[in-house]
PDB file of C-alpha atoms in Angstrom:
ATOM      1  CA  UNK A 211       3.728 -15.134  33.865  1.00  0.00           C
ATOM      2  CA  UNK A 212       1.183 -16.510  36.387  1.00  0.00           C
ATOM      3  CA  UNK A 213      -1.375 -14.079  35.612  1.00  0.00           C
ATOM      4  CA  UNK A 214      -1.512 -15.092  31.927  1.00  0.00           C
ATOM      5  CA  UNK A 215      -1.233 -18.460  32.235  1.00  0.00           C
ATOM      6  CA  UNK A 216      -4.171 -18.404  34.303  1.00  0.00           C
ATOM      7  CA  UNK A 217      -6.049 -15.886  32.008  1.00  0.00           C
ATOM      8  CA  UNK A 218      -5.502 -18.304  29.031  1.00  0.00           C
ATOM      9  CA  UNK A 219      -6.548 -21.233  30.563  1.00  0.00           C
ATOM     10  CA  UNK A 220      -9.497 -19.487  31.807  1.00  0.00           C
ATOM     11  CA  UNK A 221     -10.677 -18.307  28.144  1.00  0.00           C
ATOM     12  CA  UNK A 222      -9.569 -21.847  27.135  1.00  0.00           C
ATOM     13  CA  UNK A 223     -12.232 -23.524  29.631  1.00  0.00           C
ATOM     14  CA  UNK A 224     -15.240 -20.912  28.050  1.00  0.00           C
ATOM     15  CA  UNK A 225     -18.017 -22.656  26.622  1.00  0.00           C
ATOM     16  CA  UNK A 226     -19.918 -20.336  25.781  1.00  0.00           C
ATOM     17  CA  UNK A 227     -19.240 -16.889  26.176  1.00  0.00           C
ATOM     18  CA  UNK A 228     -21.694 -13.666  26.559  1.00  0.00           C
ATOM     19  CA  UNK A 229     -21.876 -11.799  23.571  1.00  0.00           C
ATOM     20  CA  UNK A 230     -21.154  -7.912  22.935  1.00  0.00           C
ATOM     21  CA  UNK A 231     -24.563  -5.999  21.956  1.00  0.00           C
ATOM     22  CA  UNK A 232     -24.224  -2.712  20.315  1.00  0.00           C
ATOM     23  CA  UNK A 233     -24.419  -1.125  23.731  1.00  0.00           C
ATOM     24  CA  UNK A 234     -20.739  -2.683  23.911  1.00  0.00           C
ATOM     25  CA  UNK A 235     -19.719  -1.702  21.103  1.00  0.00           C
ATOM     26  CA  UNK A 236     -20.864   2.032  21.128  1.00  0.00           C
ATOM     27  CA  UNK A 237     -18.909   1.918  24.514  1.00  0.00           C
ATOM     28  CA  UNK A 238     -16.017   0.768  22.910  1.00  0.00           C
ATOM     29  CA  UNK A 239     -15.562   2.979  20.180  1.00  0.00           C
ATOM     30  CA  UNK A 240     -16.625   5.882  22.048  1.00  0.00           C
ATOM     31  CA  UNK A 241     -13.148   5.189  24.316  1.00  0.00           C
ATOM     32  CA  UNK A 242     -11.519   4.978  21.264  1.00  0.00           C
ATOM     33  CA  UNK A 243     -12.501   8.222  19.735  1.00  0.00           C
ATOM     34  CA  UNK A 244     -12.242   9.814  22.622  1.00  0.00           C
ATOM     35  CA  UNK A 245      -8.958   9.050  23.230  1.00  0.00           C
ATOM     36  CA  UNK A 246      -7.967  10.422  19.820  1.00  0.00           C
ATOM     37  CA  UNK A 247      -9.842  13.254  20.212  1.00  0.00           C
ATOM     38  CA  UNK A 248      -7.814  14.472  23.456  1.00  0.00           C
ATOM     39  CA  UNK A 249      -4.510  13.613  21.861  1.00  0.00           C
ATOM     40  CA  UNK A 250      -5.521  15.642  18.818  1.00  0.00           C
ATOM     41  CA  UNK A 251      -6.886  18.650  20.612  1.00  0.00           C
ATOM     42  CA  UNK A 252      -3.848  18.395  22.929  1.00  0.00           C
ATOM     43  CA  UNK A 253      -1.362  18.081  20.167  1.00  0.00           C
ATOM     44  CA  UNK A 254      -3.338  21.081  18.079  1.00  0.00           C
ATOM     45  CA  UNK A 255      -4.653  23.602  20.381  1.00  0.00           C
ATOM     46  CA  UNK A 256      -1.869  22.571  23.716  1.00  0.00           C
ATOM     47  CA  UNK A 257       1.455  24.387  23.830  1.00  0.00           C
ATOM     48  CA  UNK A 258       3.928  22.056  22.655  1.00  0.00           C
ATOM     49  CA  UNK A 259       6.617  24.261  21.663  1.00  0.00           C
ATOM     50  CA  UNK A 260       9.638  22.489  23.800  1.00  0.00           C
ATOM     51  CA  UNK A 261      10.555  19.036  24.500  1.00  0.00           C
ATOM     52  CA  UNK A 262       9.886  19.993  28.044  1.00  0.00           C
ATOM     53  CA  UNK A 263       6.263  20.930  27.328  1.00  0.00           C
ATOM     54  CA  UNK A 264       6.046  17.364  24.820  1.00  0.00           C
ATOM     55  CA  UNK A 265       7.799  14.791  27.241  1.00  0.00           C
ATOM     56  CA  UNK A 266       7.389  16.737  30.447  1.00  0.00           C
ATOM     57  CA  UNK A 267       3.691  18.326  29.962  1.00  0.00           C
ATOM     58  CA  UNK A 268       6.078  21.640  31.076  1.00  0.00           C
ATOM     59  CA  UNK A 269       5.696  20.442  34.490  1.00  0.00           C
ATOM     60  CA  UNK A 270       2.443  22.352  35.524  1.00  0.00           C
ATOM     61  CA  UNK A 271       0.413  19.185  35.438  1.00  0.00           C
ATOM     62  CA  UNK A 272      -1.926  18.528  38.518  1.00  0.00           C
ATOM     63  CA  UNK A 273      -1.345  15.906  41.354  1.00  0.00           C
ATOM     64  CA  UNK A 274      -4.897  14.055  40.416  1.00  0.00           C
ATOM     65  CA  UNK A 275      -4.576  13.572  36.751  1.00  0.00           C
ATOM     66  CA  UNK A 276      -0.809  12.118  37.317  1.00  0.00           C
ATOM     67  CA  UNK A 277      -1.270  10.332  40.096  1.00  0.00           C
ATOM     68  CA  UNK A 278      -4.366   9.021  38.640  1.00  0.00           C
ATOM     69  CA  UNK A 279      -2.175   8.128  35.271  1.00  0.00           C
ATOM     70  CA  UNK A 280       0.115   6.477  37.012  1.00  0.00           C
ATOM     71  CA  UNK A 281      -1.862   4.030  38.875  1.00  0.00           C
ATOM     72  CA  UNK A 282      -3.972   3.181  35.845  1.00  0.00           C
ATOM     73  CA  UNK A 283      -0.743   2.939  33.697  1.00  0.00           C
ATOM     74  CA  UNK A 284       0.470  -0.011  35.677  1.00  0.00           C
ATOM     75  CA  UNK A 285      -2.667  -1.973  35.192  1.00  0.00           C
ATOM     76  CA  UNK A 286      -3.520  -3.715  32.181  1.00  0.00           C
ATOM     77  CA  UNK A 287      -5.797  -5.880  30.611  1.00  0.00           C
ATOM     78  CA  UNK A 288      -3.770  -9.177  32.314  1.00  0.00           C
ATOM     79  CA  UNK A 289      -3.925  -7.378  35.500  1.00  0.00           C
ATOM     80  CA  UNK A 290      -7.662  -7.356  35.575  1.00  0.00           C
ATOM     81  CA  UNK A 291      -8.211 -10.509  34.186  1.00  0.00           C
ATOM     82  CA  UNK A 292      -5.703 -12.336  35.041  1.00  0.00           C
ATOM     83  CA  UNK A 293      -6.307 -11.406  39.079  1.00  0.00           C
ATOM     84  CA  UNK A 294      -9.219 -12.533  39.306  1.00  0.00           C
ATOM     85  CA  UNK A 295      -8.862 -15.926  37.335  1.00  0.00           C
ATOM     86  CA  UNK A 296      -5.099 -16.239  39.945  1.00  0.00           C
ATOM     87  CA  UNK A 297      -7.530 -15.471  42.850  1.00  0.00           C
ATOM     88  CA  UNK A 298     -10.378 -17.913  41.367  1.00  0.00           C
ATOM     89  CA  UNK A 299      -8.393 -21.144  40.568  1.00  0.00           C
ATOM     90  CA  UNK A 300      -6.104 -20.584  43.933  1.00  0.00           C
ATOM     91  CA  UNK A 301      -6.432 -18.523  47.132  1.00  0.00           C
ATOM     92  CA  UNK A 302      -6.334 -14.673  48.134  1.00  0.00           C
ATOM     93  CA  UNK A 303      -2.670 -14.871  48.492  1.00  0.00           C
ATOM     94  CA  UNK A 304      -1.948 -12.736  45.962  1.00  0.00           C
ATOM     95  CA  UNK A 305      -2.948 -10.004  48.023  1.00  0.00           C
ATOM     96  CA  UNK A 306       0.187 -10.116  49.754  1.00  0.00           C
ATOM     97  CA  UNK A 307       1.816  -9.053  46.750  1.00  0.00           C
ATOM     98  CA  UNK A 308       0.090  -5.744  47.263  1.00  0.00           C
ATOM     99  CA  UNK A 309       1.543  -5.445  50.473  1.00  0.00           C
ATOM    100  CA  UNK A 310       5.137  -5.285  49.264  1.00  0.00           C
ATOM    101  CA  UNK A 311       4.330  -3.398  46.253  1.00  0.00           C
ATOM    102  CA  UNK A 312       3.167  -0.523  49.542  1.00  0.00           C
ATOM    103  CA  UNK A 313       6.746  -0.629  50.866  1.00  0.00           C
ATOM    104  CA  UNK A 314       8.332  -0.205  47.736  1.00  0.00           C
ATOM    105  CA  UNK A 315       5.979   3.023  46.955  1.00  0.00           C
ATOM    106  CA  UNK A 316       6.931   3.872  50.042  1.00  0.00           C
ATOM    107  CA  UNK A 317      10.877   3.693  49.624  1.00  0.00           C
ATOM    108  CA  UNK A 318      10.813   4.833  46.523  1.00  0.00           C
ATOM    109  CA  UNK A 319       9.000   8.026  47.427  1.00  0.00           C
ATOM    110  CA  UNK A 320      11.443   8.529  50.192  1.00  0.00           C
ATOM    111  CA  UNK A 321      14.509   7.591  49.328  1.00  0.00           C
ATOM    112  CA  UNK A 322      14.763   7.812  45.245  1.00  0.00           C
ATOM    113  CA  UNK A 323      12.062  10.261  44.124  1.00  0.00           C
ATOM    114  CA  UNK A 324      13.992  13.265  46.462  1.00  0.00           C
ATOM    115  CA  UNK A 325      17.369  12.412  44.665  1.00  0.00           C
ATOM    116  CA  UNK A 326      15.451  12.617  41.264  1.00  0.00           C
ATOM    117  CA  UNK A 327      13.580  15.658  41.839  1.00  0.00           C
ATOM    118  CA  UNK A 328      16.723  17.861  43.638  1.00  0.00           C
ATOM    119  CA  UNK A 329      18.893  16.308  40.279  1.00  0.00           C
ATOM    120  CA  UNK A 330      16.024  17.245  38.105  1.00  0.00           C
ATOM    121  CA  UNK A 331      16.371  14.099  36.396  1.00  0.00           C
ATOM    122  CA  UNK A 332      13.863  12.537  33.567  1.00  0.00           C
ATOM    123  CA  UNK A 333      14.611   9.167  33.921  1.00  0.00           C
ATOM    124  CA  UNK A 334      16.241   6.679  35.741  1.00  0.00           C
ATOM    125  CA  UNK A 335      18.828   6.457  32.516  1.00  0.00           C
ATOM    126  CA  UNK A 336      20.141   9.927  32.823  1.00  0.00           C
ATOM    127  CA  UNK A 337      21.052   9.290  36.599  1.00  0.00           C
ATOM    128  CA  UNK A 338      22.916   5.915  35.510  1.00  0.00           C
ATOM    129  CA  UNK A 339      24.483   8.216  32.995  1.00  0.00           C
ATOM    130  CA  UNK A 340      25.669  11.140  35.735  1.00  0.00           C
ATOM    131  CA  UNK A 341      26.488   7.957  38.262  1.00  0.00           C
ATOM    132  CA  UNK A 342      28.935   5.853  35.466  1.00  0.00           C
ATOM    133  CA  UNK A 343      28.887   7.013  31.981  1.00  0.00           C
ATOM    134  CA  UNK A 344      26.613   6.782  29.161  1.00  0.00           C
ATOM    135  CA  UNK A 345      27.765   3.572  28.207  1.00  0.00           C
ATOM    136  CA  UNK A 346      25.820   2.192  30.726  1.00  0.00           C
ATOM    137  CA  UNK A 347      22.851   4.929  30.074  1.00  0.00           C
ATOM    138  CA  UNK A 348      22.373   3.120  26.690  1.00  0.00           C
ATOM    139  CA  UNK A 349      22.779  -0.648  27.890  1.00  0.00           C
ATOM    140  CA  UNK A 350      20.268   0.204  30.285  1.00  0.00           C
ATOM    141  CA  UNK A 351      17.927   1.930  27.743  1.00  0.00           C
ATOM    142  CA  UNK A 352      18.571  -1.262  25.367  1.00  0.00           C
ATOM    143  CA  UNK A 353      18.092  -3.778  27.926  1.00  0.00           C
ATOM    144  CA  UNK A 354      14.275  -2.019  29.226  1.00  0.00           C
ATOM    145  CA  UNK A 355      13.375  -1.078  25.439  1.00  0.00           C
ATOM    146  CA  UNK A 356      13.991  -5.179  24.657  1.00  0.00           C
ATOM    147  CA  UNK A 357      12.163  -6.100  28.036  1.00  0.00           C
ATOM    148  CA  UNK A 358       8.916  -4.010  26.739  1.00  0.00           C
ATOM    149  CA  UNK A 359       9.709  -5.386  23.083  1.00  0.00           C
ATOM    150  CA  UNK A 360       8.708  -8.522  24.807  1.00  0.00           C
ATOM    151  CA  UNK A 361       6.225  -7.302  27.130  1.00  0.00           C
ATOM    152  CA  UNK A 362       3.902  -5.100  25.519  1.00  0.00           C
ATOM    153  CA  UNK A 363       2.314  -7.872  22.764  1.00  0.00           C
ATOM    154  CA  UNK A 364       1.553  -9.987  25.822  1.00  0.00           C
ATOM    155  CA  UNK A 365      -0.375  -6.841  27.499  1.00  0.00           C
ATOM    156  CA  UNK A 366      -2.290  -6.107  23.607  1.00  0.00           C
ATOM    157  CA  UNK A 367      -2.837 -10.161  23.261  1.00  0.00           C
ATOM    158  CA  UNK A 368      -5.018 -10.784  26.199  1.00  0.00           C
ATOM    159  CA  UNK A 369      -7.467  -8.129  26.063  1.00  0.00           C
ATOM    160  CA  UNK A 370      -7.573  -8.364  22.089  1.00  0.00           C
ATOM    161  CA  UNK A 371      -8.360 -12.406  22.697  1.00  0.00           C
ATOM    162  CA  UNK A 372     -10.947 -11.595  25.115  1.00  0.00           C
ATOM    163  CA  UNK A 373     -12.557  -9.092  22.759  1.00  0.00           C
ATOM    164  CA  UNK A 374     -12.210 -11.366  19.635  1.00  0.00           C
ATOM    165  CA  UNK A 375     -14.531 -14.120  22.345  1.00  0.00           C
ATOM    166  CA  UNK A 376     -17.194 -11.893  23.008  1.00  0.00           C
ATOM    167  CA  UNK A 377     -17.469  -9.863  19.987  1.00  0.00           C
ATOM    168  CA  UNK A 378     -16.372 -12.488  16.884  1.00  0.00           C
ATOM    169  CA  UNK A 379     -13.646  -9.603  15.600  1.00  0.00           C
ATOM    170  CA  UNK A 380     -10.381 -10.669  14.107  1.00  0.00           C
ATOM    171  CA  UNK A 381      -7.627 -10.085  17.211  1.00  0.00           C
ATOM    172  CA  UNK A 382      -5.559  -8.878  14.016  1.00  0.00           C
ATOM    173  CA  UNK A 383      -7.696  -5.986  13.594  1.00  0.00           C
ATOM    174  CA  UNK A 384      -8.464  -4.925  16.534  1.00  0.00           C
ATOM    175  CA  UNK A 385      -4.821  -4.817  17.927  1.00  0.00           C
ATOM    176  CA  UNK A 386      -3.833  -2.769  15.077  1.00  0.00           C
ATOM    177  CA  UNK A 387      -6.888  -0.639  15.901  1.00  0.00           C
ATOM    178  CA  UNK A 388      -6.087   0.070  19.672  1.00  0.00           C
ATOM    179  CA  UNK A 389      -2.383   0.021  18.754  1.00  0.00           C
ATOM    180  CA  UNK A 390      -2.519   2.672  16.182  1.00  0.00           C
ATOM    181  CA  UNK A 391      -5.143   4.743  18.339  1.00  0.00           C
ATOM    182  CA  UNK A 392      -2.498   4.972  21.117  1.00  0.00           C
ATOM    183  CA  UNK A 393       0.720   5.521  18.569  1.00  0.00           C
ATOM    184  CA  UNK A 394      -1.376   8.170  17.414  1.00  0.00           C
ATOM    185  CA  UNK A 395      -2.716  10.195  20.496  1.00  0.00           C
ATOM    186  CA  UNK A 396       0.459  10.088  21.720  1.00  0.00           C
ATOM    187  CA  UNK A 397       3.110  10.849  18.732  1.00  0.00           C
ATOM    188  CA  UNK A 398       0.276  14.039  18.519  1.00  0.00           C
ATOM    189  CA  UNK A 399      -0.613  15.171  22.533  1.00  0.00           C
ATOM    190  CA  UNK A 400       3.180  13.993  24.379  1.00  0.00           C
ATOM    191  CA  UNK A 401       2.838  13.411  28.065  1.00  0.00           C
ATOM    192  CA  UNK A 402      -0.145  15.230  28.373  1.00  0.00           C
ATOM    193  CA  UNK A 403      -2.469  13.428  26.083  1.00  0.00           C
ATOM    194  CA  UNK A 404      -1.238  10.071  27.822  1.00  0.00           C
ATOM    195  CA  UNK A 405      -1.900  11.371  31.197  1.00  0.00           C
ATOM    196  CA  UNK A 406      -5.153  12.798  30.107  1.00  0.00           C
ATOM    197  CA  UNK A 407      -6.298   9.883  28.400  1.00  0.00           C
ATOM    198  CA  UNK A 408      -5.513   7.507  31.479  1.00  0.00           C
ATOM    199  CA  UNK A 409      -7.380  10.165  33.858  1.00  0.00           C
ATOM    200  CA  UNK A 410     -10.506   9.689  31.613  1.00  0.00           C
ATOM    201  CA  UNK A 411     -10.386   5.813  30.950  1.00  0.00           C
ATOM    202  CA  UNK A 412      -9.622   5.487  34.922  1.00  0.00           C
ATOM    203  CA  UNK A 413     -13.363   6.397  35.595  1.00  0.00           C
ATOM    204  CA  UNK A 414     -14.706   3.993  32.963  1.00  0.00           C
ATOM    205  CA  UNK A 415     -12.241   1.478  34.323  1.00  0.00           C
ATOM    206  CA  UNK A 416     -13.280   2.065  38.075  1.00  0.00           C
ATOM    207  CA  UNK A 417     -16.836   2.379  36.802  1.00  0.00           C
ATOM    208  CA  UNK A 418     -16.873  -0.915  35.193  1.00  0.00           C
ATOM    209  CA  UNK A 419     -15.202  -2.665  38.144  1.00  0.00           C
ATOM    210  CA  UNK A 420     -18.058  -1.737  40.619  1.00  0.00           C
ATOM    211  CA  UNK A 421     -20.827  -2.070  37.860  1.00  0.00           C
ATOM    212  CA  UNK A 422     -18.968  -6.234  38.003  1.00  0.00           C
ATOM    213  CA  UNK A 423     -18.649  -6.867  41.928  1.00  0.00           C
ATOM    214  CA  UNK A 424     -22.500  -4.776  42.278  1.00  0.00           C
ATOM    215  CA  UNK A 425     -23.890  -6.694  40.093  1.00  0.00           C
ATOM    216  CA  UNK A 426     -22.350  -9.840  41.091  1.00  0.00           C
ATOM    217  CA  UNK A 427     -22.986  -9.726  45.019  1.00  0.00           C
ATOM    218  CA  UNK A 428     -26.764  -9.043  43.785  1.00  0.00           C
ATOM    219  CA  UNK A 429     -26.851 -11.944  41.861  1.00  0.00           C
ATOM    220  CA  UNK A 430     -25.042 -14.487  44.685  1.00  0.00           C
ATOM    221  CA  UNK A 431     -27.030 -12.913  47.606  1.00  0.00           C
ATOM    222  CA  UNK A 432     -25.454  -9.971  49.017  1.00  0.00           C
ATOM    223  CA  UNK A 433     -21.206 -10.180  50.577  1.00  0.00           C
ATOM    224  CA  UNK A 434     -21.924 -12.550  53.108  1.00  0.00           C
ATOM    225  CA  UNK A 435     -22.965 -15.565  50.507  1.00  0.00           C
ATOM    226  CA  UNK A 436     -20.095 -14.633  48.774  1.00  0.00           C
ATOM    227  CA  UNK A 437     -17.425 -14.553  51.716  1.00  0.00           C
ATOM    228  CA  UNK A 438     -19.109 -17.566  52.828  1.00  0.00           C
ATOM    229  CA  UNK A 439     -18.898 -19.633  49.680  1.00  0.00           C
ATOM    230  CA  UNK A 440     -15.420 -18.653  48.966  1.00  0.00           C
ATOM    231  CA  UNK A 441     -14.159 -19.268  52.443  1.00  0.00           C
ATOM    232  CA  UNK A 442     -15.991 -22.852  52.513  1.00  0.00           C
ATOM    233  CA  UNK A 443     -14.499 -23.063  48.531  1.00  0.00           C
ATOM    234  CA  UNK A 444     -10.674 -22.953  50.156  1.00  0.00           C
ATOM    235  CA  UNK A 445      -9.847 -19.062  48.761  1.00  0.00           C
ATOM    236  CA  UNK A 446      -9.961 -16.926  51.514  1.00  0.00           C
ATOM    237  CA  UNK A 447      -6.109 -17.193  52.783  1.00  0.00           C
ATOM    238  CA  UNK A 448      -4.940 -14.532  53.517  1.00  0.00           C
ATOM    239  CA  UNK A 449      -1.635 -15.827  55.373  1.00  0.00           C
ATOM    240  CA  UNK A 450      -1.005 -19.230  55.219  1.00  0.00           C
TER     241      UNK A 450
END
C-alpha cells in the first residue's frame, strides 16, 4: 500500500495541475474505441466456438503478443504513478524489488510452469484441486476472487483521480466508462481480445513513458543534471 499512499499524497500536494487539451482527449478516446473495436471484431469475426478457443485463445497465440500481455497486465495505473512519486519522496531502493521479482520469474519458469504445462493445467486452482480436493480448489478461488474484490477499485481509483485532476470529469463517470469498456471487450473477444488489447496499449504505454523521461532530461539539461541533482538530492541508493 506504499505505492498509493504515496500517489495520494502526491495528487494531494498539486496546486495546480496541467490541463488535458483536446489532443488528450482524442488520445484517450481513441484507446477506448479501439479497445472495443478489437474485442468486437475478435468476438464477431474470431473463432470462438470452444471454451478452449474463449479462455485459452485455442492455444495458437504468439510468444510476443502474450508475453507482451503479460508484462503490461501486471502494471497499472499505481504502478506508474505511484513509482515514481515512492522513488521521488524516498530513494531508488525500490529497485531492489525488481531484483527479486527476476528470481521469482526465474523459479517459476523453471520449476512450476514445466509441471503446469506437462499437467496441461489452466490455473493454479485446478492443480490444488488434482493435489487435495476441490474443497480446497474453491477456498482458493474464493479467497483470490475476494483479494481482487478488494484490489481492483484501488487499481480503477488512482488513474480515474488523476484523470478527474487534469481533465475536470466526474471519477464516477469515467470509471464506469473504462470499466464497462473492458467488461465489454472482454465478455465479447475471451483471452484473445485481452491479450490483443494489452499488445496494442503496451506501445502507447511504452510510447508515453519515453515521450516523459525525453522530454524531461531536455528540459533539466541532459542525464547528467539529472543524476547529479538526484544523487546530491539523497535518491540515488541503490544498496544501502
Amino acid at each position: 500500500m506504499s505505492l498509493l499512499n504515496v500517489t495520494l499524497d502526491s495528487f494531494q500536494d498539486v496546486k495546480e495541475a496541467a490541463q488535458f487539451t483536446w489532443l488528450d482527449h482524442s488520445v484517450f478516446a481513441f484507446m477506448l474505441v479501439m479497445s472495443t473495436v478489437v474485442g468486437v471484431l475478435i468476438g464477431v469475426c474470431g473463432k470462438q466456438d470452444t471454451k478452449v478457443d474463449y479462455l485459452l485463445g485455442g492455444k495458437k497465440m504468439g510468444i510476443l503478443p502474450i508475453s507482451m500481455s503479460l508484462i503490461f497486465s501486471h502494471l497499472s495505473g499505481v504502478t506508474f504513478m505511484g513509482m515514481p512519486a515512492e522513488i521521488y519522496t524516498y530513494n531508488t531502493m525500490y529497485f531492489m524489488t525488481n531484483v527479486a521479482g527476476l528470481f521469482v520469474a526465474l523459479i517459476i519458469g523453471y520449476v512450476f510452469l514445466p509441471v503446469f504445462f506437462n499437467l496441461q493445467l489452466t490455473s493454479t486452482y485446478e492443480y490444488l484441486e488434482l493435489r487435495f480436493d476441490q474443497k480446497v480448489r474453491i477456498m482458493a478461488s474464493l479467497l483470490f476472487t475476494v483479494s481482487l474484490l478488494l484490489y481492483l477499485p484501488i487499481v480503477v481509483y488512482v488513474p480515474a483521480l488523476a484523470f478527474n485532476h487534469v481533465s475536470g470529469i466526474s471519477i464516477h463517470f469515467i470509471t464506469t466508462i473504462v470499466v464497462s469498456v473492458c467488461v465489454l471487450y472482454t465478455m465479447l473477444g475471451g483471452i484473445k481480445a485481452v491479450v490483443w488489447t494489452d499488445f496494442l496499449q503496451s506501445f502507447v504505454t511504452m510510447g508515453s513513458c519515453l515521450a516523459v523521461i525525453i522530454l524531461g532530461l531536455i528540459k533539466i539539461g541532459g542525464f547528467k543534471n539529472m543524476w547529479d541533482i538526484s544523487y546530491a538530492g539523497g535518491r540515488i541508493e541503490f544498496f544501502e
